[in-house]
Amino acid sequence: METAELKERTEVAPQTRLYNFSAGPGTLPEAVLLEVRDELPLYGTVGSSVMEISHRSPEYTAIEASARAMLRKILGLSEDWHILFLGGGASLQFHQVPVNFLPKDGSADYLVTGTWAKKAFKEGAFLGNARKAASSEDENFTYIPDPAAWDLDPNAAYFHFTSNNTVYGTQVHYEPNVGVPLVCDASSDFLSRPIDLDRYGLIYAGAQKNIGPAGVTVILVKDSFLQQRNQPLPTMLDYGTHTAKLFNTPPVFAVYMVNKVLKWLDGLGGIPAIQRINDEKAARLYGRIDRTDFYRGTAKVDSRSKMNVTFRLPAEELEAQFVAEAKTRGLVALKGHRSVGGIRASIYNACPPEAVDALIAFMDAFEQKNG
Amino acid sequence: METAELKERTEVAPQTRLYNFSAGPGTLPEAVLLEVRDELPLYGTVGSSVMEISHRSPEYTAIEASARAMLRKILGLSEDWHILFLGGGASLQFHQVPVNFLPKDGSADYLVTGTWAKKAFKEGAFLGNARKAASSEDENFTYIPDPAAWDLDPNAAYFHFTSNNTVYGTQVHYEPNVGVPLVCDASSDFLSRPIDLDRYGLIYAGAQKNIGPAGVTVILVKDSFLQQRNQPLPTMLDYGTHTAKLFNTPPVFAVYMVNKVLKWLDGLGGIPAIQRINDEKAARLYGRIDRTDFYRGTAKVDSRSKMNVTFRLPAEELEAQFVAEAKTRGLVALKGHRSVGGIRASIYNACPPEAVDALIAFMDAFEQKNG
């Protein structure tokens, strides 16, 4: 039955946007997409689209300056922080961070809490002495290891962690206090809550979860930390190349989109507003999961992510049926990652509260029918 | 006078697209931009834009597969060739190429013909024994050095060259025959003419000149060449990581655009058609430059680029006036690079012949008034 319904639905293009729970690239604010549409094929007064202007033009320079100003405002970044928009994805940062900051005669600590954290650790260990401060791999990354049990090196050049684990639906709900500069892969919860900047040396985030389309990584690096980097370095991998000037062609369209998403976030009320909205969405969804035994959250309660909500149903067949039926109701991209199974609802900044409400209503109905 | 006219023009958004001679990001086919507009905020039947779907989804997989099939068709690439769509820009390739292919106990040859070629050589020399086979820096890169005078190492792991020099308006009009695999930065003339693939090991091209927006680099790598790479390597910098599978989130929107531009090119008639169009555009424009002494091409005649046409006027003030007046006639982005001065008209694949005709008409009128 689901198959027939599905076939019917996918053969007709929907006239409205569906509720999109994709883990990334994730949903974007509709208002931003409509603005982009209205600026095609002509952007402002340039006589072409934004994709066809020089990255040295006043128009593109203004876009980057606006995106930086927005980030400074939203996060309260002082001038001590450099803001970069680089291509290559957060995965390139797994290499670029230790290239710059792991000293030949020193070490760095890594908190291994999921797929991406493990990949970051692997690239650090490839280059030098990367130490595993703690790992939750023993229990399929269902929790964030207790800081009291972290094996810390007081001389580490930095402490690397992944603030939110997209695949496993866990999140670090505090700022680690480890006595060395924090380096954070914040790709999947960037700008969803405040950051205590004083503890950090560098923060990076692939745009495609919370702040834009795939194709650009935002990097925040503190000048005092930057000055400690290894030298000399390959030009493109040296963060100093990019803090000094616009070295090569940036991913223009992605930065243009990020600027629009930042303006949208600022218009909502910035971090305090989005944090409240995110807290409410997550509380409602976890509340529904916990209300009966039909749904079962996969992450330990105190490690639950407010961005990626992962849960199981009593049987795999029911999970497949859940995903397929949800799709026919306009709730899409709910299938969990194969490492966890079950359902994953990614409820990033741009996921509207109505989407969560619709999901909860569907969960109620599905349980009533199949529970 | 120019200032007032300009002010007037830029205060009103043009209702039509201007003739855009930007050196890159360059002009794109208008038909492609209109298609993109029509697919916002809803792409196909997915219920969201193309920027909001998983890079593992069937829809994105189909886009990448289509782009690869188009490239195979347009260039006649056999299955022996891998096709990659990576972020980070061609500048990252300056590092990634020698990381993979410059052996610790070997060397590579570089042809240094301009700004970007020099940067590529610098990154090779940073890592190992990169040899300068020839350079035209002695005459401000106004020519391509004669192959008879190249200092070649028969044991070089590869011979790196830049097929077209955007800044200086020169182009290598033949396929170097050097007895070792060619590695080519083809960013600014990719798909403007055929490539004799047998001689190459790897070809890379930042998309933002001829095949799409900034944010993706197309890499073609021959399997037999790939198998000779250094091991082990940092994961993201190892081409083998990306030929094996889709490792991390690609720049989805940029690849989606590249696919559309490739379809547009195929619809025109592929390489034979675009080469004829490009030859005609370049012949007409250089013909106009050479017709009188008022305009003077900066590149030696046999090294002239068919993509970037660089020329000077009798005085710098006239050049500034030319650029400003051209802008008021809807001919934009004609200012030459500071290393060359004067005028640069970039006439990439998507620059319509009418744009060149309009430029020539303006050049005639400008000379008549000021010559």
XYZ file of C-alpha atoms in Angstrom:
742
model
C 0.000 0.000 0.000
C 2.767 2.427 0.968
C 4.506 1.752 -2.318
C 1.455 2.679 -4.339
C 0.869 5.826 -2.301
C 4.514 6.758 -2.645
C 4.500 6.221 -6.364
C 1.490 8.448 -6.677
C 3.102 11.186 -4.620
C 6.481 11.201 -6.293
C 5.033 11.267 -9.774
C 3.502 14.657 -9.120
C 5.811 17.461 -8.129
C 4.620 18.880 -4.797
C 3.429 22.447 -5.051
C 4.586 23.279 -1.559
C 7.686 22.508 0.403
C 7.570 19.316 2.434
C 8.792 19.011 6.014
C 12.413 18.088 5.483
C 14.304 16.300 8.270
C 17.467 15.720 6.214
C 20.637 15.339 8.299
C 22.539 17.452 5.818
C 22.528 19.125 3.465
C 19.599 20.214 5.582
C 16.569 22.407 5.211
C 17.046 26.135 4.599
C 14.726 29.031 5.399
C 12.153 29.297 2.599
C 12.413 33.104 2.704
C 16.091 32.834 1.817
C 15.397 30.549 -1.131
C 12.766 32.925 -2.457
C 15.224 35.816 -2.246
C 17.765 33.792 -4.210
C 15.136 33.002 -6.836
C 14.266 36.688 -7.139
C 17.947 37.514 -7.684
C 18.197 35.232 -10.724
C 19.300 35.904 -13.388
C 20.005 39.474 -12.221
C 21.645 40.376 -8.920
C 21.240 43.972 -7.769
C 22.556 46.405 -10.325
C 25.435 44.331 -11.710
C 23.646 43.137 -14.845
C 24.391 39.473 -14.174
C 23.770 36.887 -11.485
C 25.831 36.873 -8.308
C 27.628 33.785 -9.656
C 29.134 35.734 -12.546
C 30.906 38.570 -10.776
C 34.545 38.758 -9.815
C 35.392 37.740 -6.267
C 37.405 40.994 -6.178
C 34.379 43.102 -7.178
C 32.875 45.614 -4.736
C 29.648 43.603 -4.788
C 31.193 40.334 -3.664
C 33.439 42.139 -1.195
C 30.295 43.608 0.344
C 28.703 40.156 0.634
C 31.691 38.723 2.502
C 31.920 41.812 4.707
C 28.231 41.507 5.545
C 28.534 37.806 6.373
C 31.487 38.554 8.667
C 29.670 41.442 10.352
C 26.630 39.206 10.893
C 28.767 36.474 12.462
C 30.501 39.007 14.701
C 27.144 40.331 15.831
C 25.458 36.955 16.315
C 28.340 35.335 18.209
C 29.832 38.449 19.806
C 33.171 37.847 18.073
C 35.829 40.423 18.862
C 38.353 41.627 16.309
C 40.732 39.085 17.847
C 38.852 36.463 15.810
C 39.444 35.895 12.121
C 36.534 34.623 10.031
C 37.258 32.509 6.950
C 35.019 31.023 4.277
C 36.902 28.099 2.738
C 36.019 25.314 0.320
C 36.875 21.651 0.716
C 34.435 20.755 3.492
C 34.902 20.133 7.194
C 36.689 16.887 6.282
C 39.560 18.954 4.907
C 39.758 20.649 8.303
C 40.450 17.250 9.881
C 43.801 17.495 8.057
C 44.305 21.244 8.046
C 43.954 21.631 11.826
C 46.837 19.276 12.734
C 48.927 20.521 9.769
C 48.794 23.953 11.387
C 48.585 23.232 15.086
C 49.980 19.798 15.939
C 53.663 20.480 16.708
C 56.283 17.968 15.581
C 57.516 17.643 19.163
C 54.125 17.949 20.840
C 50.699 16.363 20.933
C 46.993 17.090 20.779
C 44.021 15.518 22.539
C 40.917 14.251 20.739
C 37.506 13.378 22.136
C 36.159 10.547 19.989
C 32.370 10.610 20.090
C 31.232 9.479 16.647
C 31.933 8.935 12.977
C 33.289 12.399 12.253
C 35.220 12.749 15.509
C 36.919 9.457 14.707
C 37.848 10.670 11.238
C 39.282 13.882 12.692
C 41.337 11.837 15.170
C 42.589 9.581 12.380
C 43.944 12.570 10.407
C 45.627 13.973 13.508
C 47.226 10.588 14.264
C 48.394 10.345 10.652
C 50.443 13.495 11.082
C 51.733 13.218 14.609
C 51.006 12.495 18.221
C 47.237 12.714 18.494
C 46.007 11.249 21.775
C 42.551 9.801 22.318
C 41.399 11.588 25.478
C 38.233 9.487 25.612
C 35.982 7.500 23.317
C 32.426 6.214 23.465
C 32.939 3.710 20.675
C 32.559 0.874 23.251
C 28.805 1.581 23.316
C 28.305 2.533 19.669
C 28.775 6.228 20.441
C 25.471 6.474 22.297
C 26.893 8.868 24.899
C 29.436 11.606 25.548
C 32.152 10.277 27.891
C 32.161 11.812 31.385
C 34.743 14.639 31.516
C 35.953 13.329 34.881
C 37.294 10.264 33.062
C 39.015 12.083 30.203
C 42.709 11.318 29.903
C 44.048 14.829 29.406
C 47.528 16.001 28.545
C 48.111 19.414 30.169
C 50.687 20.136 27.457
C 48.423 19.307 24.521
C 48.565 21.915 21.766
C 44.766 21.744 21.571
C 41.765 19.636 22.551
C 39.643 18.648 19.546
C 35.987 17.696 19.898
C 32.848 17.418 17.806
C 30.145 19.413 19.524
C 27.274 17.469 17.960
C 27.322 13.987 16.477
C 24.964 13.940 13.504
C 24.995 10.189 13.004
C 24.465 9.106 16.618
C 22.269 11.954 17.833
C 24.475 13.025 20.725
C 25.725 16.448 21.724
C 28.243 17.915 24.156
C 26.032 20.088 26.351
C 28.821 22.083 27.977
C 32.047 23.799 26.978
C 34.919 21.472 27.859
C 37.191 23.003 30.504
C 40.523 21.343 29.819
C 43.125 24.060 30.266
C 44.271 24.032 26.635
C 42.686 25.747 23.611
C 39.589 24.015 22.269
C 39.309 23.180 18.586
C 35.752 22.303 17.697
C 34.027 20.754 14.714
C 30.714 22.539 15.201
C 29.326 21.620 11.776
C 26.017 20.256 12.986
C 25.119 22.651 15.791
C 26.851 25.886 14.800
C 24.792 28.954 15.742
C 22.181 26.853 17.505
C 23.343 28.055 20.961
C 25.940 30.437 22.467
C 29.666 29.642 22.462
C 32.010 30.609 25.319
C 34.652 31.911 22.931
C 37.367 32.420 25.542
C 38.028 28.700 25.716
C 38.474 28.218 21.982
C 41.360 28.556 19.555
C 39.497 27.496 16.429
C 35.944 26.541 15.482
C 34.954 25.151 12.105
C 31.600 24.324 10.600
C 30.562 22.954 7.241
C 27.673 25.183 6.236
C 25.239 22.525 5.115
C 23.476 21.866 8.423
C 22.682 25.182 10.047
C 23.982 28.070 7.994
C 23.804 27.489 4.261
C 24.267 25.093 1.371
C 27.099 22.578 1.031
C 30.279 24.027 -0.440
C 31.685 26.349 2.191
C 33.185 25.836 5.639
C 33.146 28.693 8.109
C 36.296 28.883 10.193
C 36.726 31.077 13.242
C 40.302 31.304 14.460
C 41.638 33.388 17.330
C 44.667 35.449 16.387
C 46.756 34.451 19.414
C 46.144 30.783 18.581
C 46.872 31.324 14.888
C 50.261 32.821 15.719
C 51.330 29.509 17.275
C 50.917 27.531 14.075
C 53.679 25.505 12.442
C 55.757 27.175 9.730
C 56.380 26.883 6.842
C 53.230 25.284 5.449
C 51.748 24.559 2.033
C 50.144 27.852 1.019
C 46.519 26.722 0.741
C 46.624 24.780 4.021
C 48.104 27.656 6.013
C 45.240 29.466 7.764
C 47.492 32.527 7.743
C 47.263 32.659 3.943
C 43.541 33.222 4.201
C 43.546 35.556 7.200
C 46.046 37.800 5.376
C 43.964 38.277 2.223
C 41.468 36.735 -0.168
C 43.993 34.324 -1.677
C 41.951 32.463 -4.278
C 38.412 32.353 -5.642
C 36.045 31.571 -2.758
C 32.810 29.596 -3.176
C 30.935 32.783 -4.062
C 27.380 31.454 -4.224
C 27.670 29.508 -0.969
C 28.991 32.583 0.868
C 26.161 34.650 -0.631
C 23.681 32.117 0.771
C 25.380 32.010 4.178
C 25.070 35.780 4.359
C 21.334 35.505 3.742
C 20.874 32.741 6.322
C 22.792 34.805 8.890
C 20.547 37.793 8.212
C 17.521 35.548 8.605
C 18.860 34.295 11.941
C 19.626 37.810 13.106
C 16.105 38.856 12.131
C 14.670 36.051 14.262
C 16.501 37.442 17.271
C 19.876 35.758 16.970
C 21.192 33.075 19.297
C 18.843 33.707 22.261
C 15.789 33.333 20.016
C 16.986 30.308 18.053
C 18.206 28.575 21.199
C 14.766 28.927 22.761
C 13.084 27.634 19.584
C 15.553 24.728 19.351
C 15.090 23.843 23.034
C 11.314 23.785 22.588
C 11.420 21.682 19.414
C 13.758 19.149 21.006
C 11.812 19.025 24.286
C 8.532 18.355 22.468
C 10.009 15.643 20.269
C 11.893 13.841 23.049
C 8.786 14.240 25.216
C 6.762 12.371 22.595
C 9.401 9.647 22.314
C 9.457 9.144 26.093
C 5.686 9.280 26.599
C 5.225 5.562 25.773
C 7.462 2.545 25.217
C 6.657 2.338 21.500
C 9.433 4.754 20.556
C 12.864 4.418 22.130
C 15.597 7.082 21.970
C 18.991 5.651 21.034
C 21.218 8.185 22.817
C 21.681 8.294 26.576
C 19.353 10.938 27.957
C 22.000 13.392 29.168
C 23.817 13.192 25.818
C 20.783 13.694 23.565
C 21.288 16.043 20.650
C 18.945 18.967 20.102
C 19.789 18.861 16.396
C 19.505 15.159 15.448
C 16.879 13.131 17.256
C 17.466 9.406 16.820
C 14.990 6.733 17.869
C 13.914 3.183 17.201
C 10.563 1.418 16.920
C 9.763 -2.082 18.221
C 10.714 -3.750 14.916
C 12.703 -2.952 11.784
C 9.714 -3.576 9.546
C 7.753 -0.997 11.510
C 10.629 1.471 11.053
C 10.600 0.999 7.296
C 6.836 1.423 7.314
C 7.163 4.553 9.484
C 9.612 6.182 7.058
C 7.496 5.296 4.019
C 4.179 6.415 5.518
C 5.698 9.616 6.857
C 6.871 10.406 3.346
C 3.336 10.109 2.010
C 2.310 12.688 4.650
C 5.000 15.104 3.489
C 7.534 14.304 6.246
C 10.722 13.423 4.411
C 14.298 12.218 5.019
C 13.541 10.473 8.325
C 15.511 7.275 7.755
C 18.255 6.833 10.342
C 21.909 6.375 9.462
C 22.826 2.723 8.869
C 25.180 2.762 11.896
C 22.224 3.401 14.212
C 19.204 2.228 12.245
C 15.671 3.372 12.934
C 14.622 6.977 12.594
C 16.577 10.219 12.628
C 14.788 13.554 12.649
C 17.222 16.398 12.068
C 15.683 19.565 13.446
C 18.266 22.209 12.621
C 17.751 25.959 13.025
C 15.766 26.253 9.782
C 13.411 23.360 10.610
C 10.177 25.121 11.548
C 8.378 24.178 14.792
C 5.371 23.186 12.646
C 7.481 20.418 11.128
C 8.121 18.994 14.580
C 4.433 19.299 15.463
C 3.483 17.470 12.274
C 6.004 14.739 13.035
C 4.657 14.316 16.570
C 1.085 14.099 15.292
C 2.189 11.455 12.810
C 4.035 9.547 15.551
C 0.865 9.540 17.654
C -1.250 8.261 14.780
C 1.327 5.661 13.769
C 1.578 4.314 17.298
C -2.194 4.187 17.652
C -2.440 2.104 14.475
C 0.585 -0.133 15.028
C 1.347 -0.029 18.760
C 31.126 62.953 -17.414
C 31.745 59.219 -17.161
C 31.192 59.372 -13.418
C 27.796 60.997 -13.758
C 26.700 58.573 -16.491
C 27.934 55.658 -14.433
C 26.163 56.857 -11.338
C 22.952 57.105 -13.290
C 23.338 53.624 -14.692
C 24.248 51.862 -11.486
C 21.443 53.476 -9.525
C 18.881 51.682 -11.631
C 19.001 47.901 -11.739
C 19.358 46.810 -15.360
C 16.356 44.917 -16.637
C 18.448 42.801 -18.970
C 21.745 41.065 -18.610
C 24.786 43.103 -19.602
C 27.657 41.801 -21.714
C 29.962 40.427 -19.048
C 33.677 40.026 -19.825
C 34.649 38.983 -16.288
C 37.829 36.882 -16.095
C 36.200 34.670 -13.501
C 33.875 33.899 -11.993
C 32.749 34.380 -15.567
C 29.501 34.659 -17.444
C 27.142 31.665 -17.497
C 24.534 30.706 -20.086
C 21.367 32.674 -19.339
C 19.247 29.597 -20.105
C 20.981 27.754 -17.272
C 20.334 30.570 -14.817
C 16.663 30.647 -15.753
C 16.391 26.908 -15.180
C 17.957 27.329 -11.744
C 15.482 30.092 -10.944
C 12.581 27.893 -12.000
C 13.832 25.143 -9.688
C 13.654 27.397 -6.622
C 12.363 26.781 -4.029
C 11.236 23.382 -5.342
C 13.475 20.989 -7.251
C 11.703 18.245 -9.185
C 9.519 16.141 -6.944
C 11.610 16.269 -3.777
C 9.578 18.947 -2.012
C 12.606 21.142 -1.321
C 15.340 22.904 -3.244
C 18.290 20.958 -4.623
C 20.425 22.516 -1.864
C 18.459 20.746 0.866
C 18.718 17.109 -0.169
C 21.183 14.537 1.040
C 24.260 14.031 -1.095
C 23.454 10.297 -0.754
C 19.915 10.754 -2.108
C 18.917 9.236 -5.453
C 18.294 12.742 -6.777
C 21.798 14.038 -6.088
C 23.337 10.760 -7.200
C 21.534 11.229 -10.517
C 22.912 14.762 -10.880
C 26.515 13.618 -10.375
C 25.994 10.647 -12.679
C 24.577 12.935 -15.350
C 27.476 15.382 -15.040
C 29.950 12.511 -15.371
C 28.117 11.058 -18.373
C 28.088 14.483 -20.020
C 31.825 14.916 -19.478
C 32.490 11.439 -20.848
C 30.451 12.235 -23.915
C 31.830 15.725 -24.510
C 35.503 14.782 -24.049
C 35.320 11.152 -25.161
C 36.590 9.959 -21.785
C 36.958 6.195 -21.502
C 36.214 4.292 -18.310
C 39.958 4.460 -17.656
C 39.362 8.035 -16.508
C 37.967 8.929 -13.100
C 35.951 12.127 -12.781
C 35.911 13.977 -9.456
C 34.072 17.064 -8.249
C 36.033 18.483 -5.328
C 35.885 21.660 -3.282
C 38.819 23.847 -2.325
C 39.558 25.396 -5.701
C 42.289 24.787 -8.270
C 44.767 26.366 -5.831
C 44.334 23.349 -3.564
C 45.318 21.186 -6.547
C 48.666 23.002 -6.679
C 49.370 21.187 -3.396
C 47.350 18.018 -3.913
C 49.037 17.103 -7.217
C 52.606 16.933 -5.811
C 51.352 15.373 -2.538
C 50.074 12.479 -4.660
C 52.485 12.352 -7.571
C 55.837 13.927 -6.719
C 57.909 11.004 -5.425
C 60.287 11.534 -2.501
C 63.180 10.241 -4.613
C 62.031 11.722 -7.910
C 61.133 15.007 -9.552
C 58.524 16.753 -11.671
C 58.812 19.369 -14.400
C 56.854 22.616 -14.427
C 56.245 25.060 -17.266
C 56.014 28.519 -15.705
C 53.908 30.755 -17.920
C 52.046 33.065 -15.571
C 50.702 33.855 -12.112
C 48.947 30.547 -11.532
C 51.630 28.386 -13.125
C 54.145 30.040 -10.809
C 51.981 29.306 -7.787
C 51.640 25.676 -8.844
C 55.430 25.434 -9.227
C 55.943 26.994 -5.788
C 53.778 24.331 -4.116
C 55.605 21.554 -5.963
C 58.985 22.996 -4.917
C 57.770 23.254 -1.308
C 57.234 19.513 -1.202
C 60.117 18.147 -3.237
C 62.167 18.364 -6.378
C 60.066 20.443 -8.758
C 62.104 21.585 -11.749
C 61.357 24.658 -13.811
C 61.392 23.314 -17.377
C 60.984 26.814 -18.804
C 59.637 30.209 -17.803
C 58.502 33.317 -19.622
C 58.772 35.543 -16.569
C 61.700 37.356 -18.220
C 59.217 39.097 -20.526
C 56.316 39.471 -18.094
C 54.751 36.201 -19.241
C 53.793 37.613 -22.638
C 54.582 34.360 -24.439
C 54.701 30.579 -24.136
C 58.354 29.420 -24.195
C 59.374 27.466 -27.312
C 59.149 23.713 -26.598
C 62.515 23.231 -28.331
C 64.132 25.131 -25.461
C 62.378 23.330 -22.593
C 64.768 21.734 -20.118
C 63.087 18.359 -19.743
C 63.840 15.525 -17.356
C 62.998 12.224 -19.064
C 62.470 10.704 -15.618
C 60.073 13.366 -14.351
C 57.007 11.892 -12.637
C 54.884 14.384 -14.571
C 55.040 17.610 -16.576
C 52.775 20.325 -15.153
C 51.512 23.187 -17.278
C 48.755 25.786 -17.311
C 46.970 25.530 -20.624
C 45.662 29.096 -20.559
C 46.979 32.047 -18.585
C 44.025 34.172 -17.528
C 46.052 37.122 -16.287
C 48.444 37.466 -19.235
C 46.154 36.376 -22.069
C 48.355 33.576 -23.364
C 47.517 29.986 -24.202
C 49.404 26.809 -25.061
C 48.065 26.013 -28.533
C 49.313 22.430 -28.696
C 49.522 19.394 -26.480
C 53.039 19.212 -25.068
C 54.865 16.078 -26.221
C 57.355 15.470 -23.459
C 57.410 11.708 -22.965
C 56.045 11.832 -19.398
C 52.414 12.156 -18.245
C 50.997 15.656 -18.531
C 49.278 17.272 -15.561
C 47.310 20.299 -16.657
C 45.632 23.189 -14.897
C 42.948 23.739 -17.533
C 40.818 26.051 -15.379
C 40.476 28.831 -17.889
C 40.083 26.945 -21.158
C 38.515 23.643 -20.099
C 36.024 22.350 -22.685
C 36.821 25.154 -25.097
C 38.677 22.756 -27.445
C 39.516 19.043 -27.720
C 42.086 17.376 -25.460
C 44.410 14.594 -26.641
C 43.771 12.508 -23.542
C 46.440 9.898 -24.214
C 49.182 12.272 -23.174
C 47.630 13.207 -19.843
C 47.688 11.725 -16.365
C 45.542 14.347 -14.671
C 43.602 17.446 -15.692
C 42.003 19.859 -13.248
C 39.779 22.855 -13.766
C 38.160 25.255 -11.353
C 34.612 25.549 -12.647
C 34.225 29.313 -12.525
C 35.510 30.150 -16.005
C 33.968 27.753 -18.487
C 31.773 25.213 -16.751
C 29.922 26.585 -13.757
C 30.033 28.762 -10.655
C 32.963 29.028 -8.242
C 33.035 26.311 -5.612
C 33.885 23.107 -7.427
C 36.972 21.827 -9.226
C 36.584 19.134 -11.854
C 39.405 16.606 -11.790
C 40.019 14.000 -14.466
C 42.555 11.381 -13.486
C 43.642 8.358 -15.471
C 43.558 5.150 -13.487
C 47.044 3.972 -14.511
C 48.467 7.324 -13.382
C 46.472 7.269 -10.150
C 47.930 3.889 -9.231
C 51.416 5.419 -9.161
C 50.598 7.883 -6.391
C 52.471 8.095 -3.108
C 51.090 6.152 -0.142
C 49.996 6.630 2.582
C 48.427 10.070 2.278
C 46.127 12.287 4.321
C 42.646 10.981 3.521
C 41.151 14.101 1.948
C 44.237 14.808 -0.171
C 44.428 11.277 -1.567
C 42.702 11.245 -4.970
C 42.080 7.541 -4.365
C 39.745 8.427 -1.483
C 37.468 10.199 -3.902
C 37.720 7.776 -6.811
C 36.723 4.942 -4.436
C 33.502 6.537 -3.195
C 31.712 9.759 -2.338
C 33.741 10.405 0.809
C 32.271 13.624 2.157
C 29.594 16.163 1.278
C 30.364 17.567 -2.178
C 29.529 21.133 -3.213
C 26.032 20.038 -4.263
C 24.758 23.250 -5.832
C 27.938 23.851 -7.837
C 27.832 20.299 -9.245
C 24.138 20.765 -10.081
C 25.076 23.910 -12.028
C 28.007 22.210 -13.779
C 25.634 19.480 -14.935
C 23.359 22.098 -16.472
C 26.245 23.915 -18.187
C 27.499 20.615 -19.606
C 24.031 19.854 -20.978
C 23.921 23.321 -22.501
C 27.308 22.732 -24.139
C 26.235 19.331 -25.411
C 23.076 20.890 -26.832
C 25.185 23.437 -28.727
C 27.032 20.584 -30.414
C 29.803 19.893 -27.894
C 33.475 20.626 -28.439
C 33.429 20.925 -32.271
C 30.690 23.554 -32.115
C 32.101 25.569 -29.217
C 35.608 25.457 -30.670
C 34.330 26.946 -33.929
C 32.410 29.642 -32.031
C 35.435 30.401 -29.832
C 37.771 30.557 -32.837
C 35.449 32.991 -34.582
C 35.008 35.224 -31.531
C 38.771 35.375 -30.934
C 39.563 35.935 -34.631
C 37.125 38.833 -34.876
C 38.379 40.498 -31.689
C 42.096 40.105 -32.458
C 41.308 41.221 -36.029
C 39.845 44.441 -34.668
C 42.849 44.978 -32.359
C 45.294 44.498 -35.234
C 43.370 46.571 -37.785
C 44.913 49.860 -36.552
C 47.688 50.934 -34.200
C 45.295 52.394 -31.633
C 44.863 49.068 -29.853
C 47.881 46.879 -29.133
C 47.682 43.226 -28.038
C 49.947 42.468 -25.073
C 50.651 38.786 -25.802
C 52.940 37.592 -28.584
C 50.792 36.702 -31.569
C 51.456 32.961 -31.581
C 50.731 32.743 -27.847
C 47.476 34.697 -27.854
C 44.679 33.245 -25.754
C 41.282 32.564 -27.258
C 39.742 32.939 -23.805
C 41.295 36.134 -22.397
C 42.080 38.879 -24.881
C 44.440 41.456 -23.386
C 45.272 44.773 -25.029
C 46.464 48.266 -24.311
C 45.505 51.710 -25.572
C 47.919 54.582 -26.298
C 47.607 55.998 -22.753
C 46.496 54.873 -19.311
C 43.947 57.668 -19.061
C 42.374 56.447 -22.299
C 42.224 52.945 -20.864
C 40.384 54.131 -17.761
C 38.032 56.107 -20.007
C 37.511 53.040 -22.223
C 36.527 50.838 -19.270
C 34.194 53.467 -17.832
C 32.486 54.314 -21.135
C 32.151 50.645 -22.059
C 30.342 50.117 -18.767
C 27.794 52.777 -19.638
C 27.121 50.854 -22.871
C 26.506 47.624 -20.972
C 29.952 46.099 -21.576
C 31.252 45.235 -18.115
C 34.325 43.839 -16.336
C 36.829 44.910 -19.025
C 39.564 46.264 -16.755
C 42.832 44.375 -17.200
C 44.652 42.680 -14.348
C 47.060 45.030 -12.551
C 50.051 42.892 -13.665
C 49.311 43.713 -17.313
C 47.221 46.874 -17.181
C 44.947 47.996 -19.974
C 41.964 45.965 -21.069
C 41.099 42.296 -20.698
C 38.077 40.848 -22.457
C 37.369 37.327 -21.258
C 35.358 35.549 -23.908
C 34.728 32.146 -22.368
C 32.384 29.525 -23.799
C 29.269 31.218 -22.411
C 30.165 34.666 -23.746
C 27.816 35.077 -26.695
C 29.192 36.191 -30.097
C 26.905 39.238 -29.850
C 28.930 40.398 -26.853
C 32.096 40.340 -28.930
C 30.336 42.156 -31.776
C 29.133 44.826 -29.352
C 32.636 45.209 -27.954
C 34.124 45.572 -31.443
C 31.536 48.199 -32.366
C 32.367 50.085 -29.183
C 36.110 49.813 -29.918
C 35.507 51.288 -33.376
C 33.494 54.189 -32.001
C 35.943 54.806 -29.175
C 38.896 54.914 -31.553
C 37.055 57.237 -33.916
C 36.398 59.658 -31.058
C 39.759 59.397 -29.323
C 42.222 58.085 -31.911
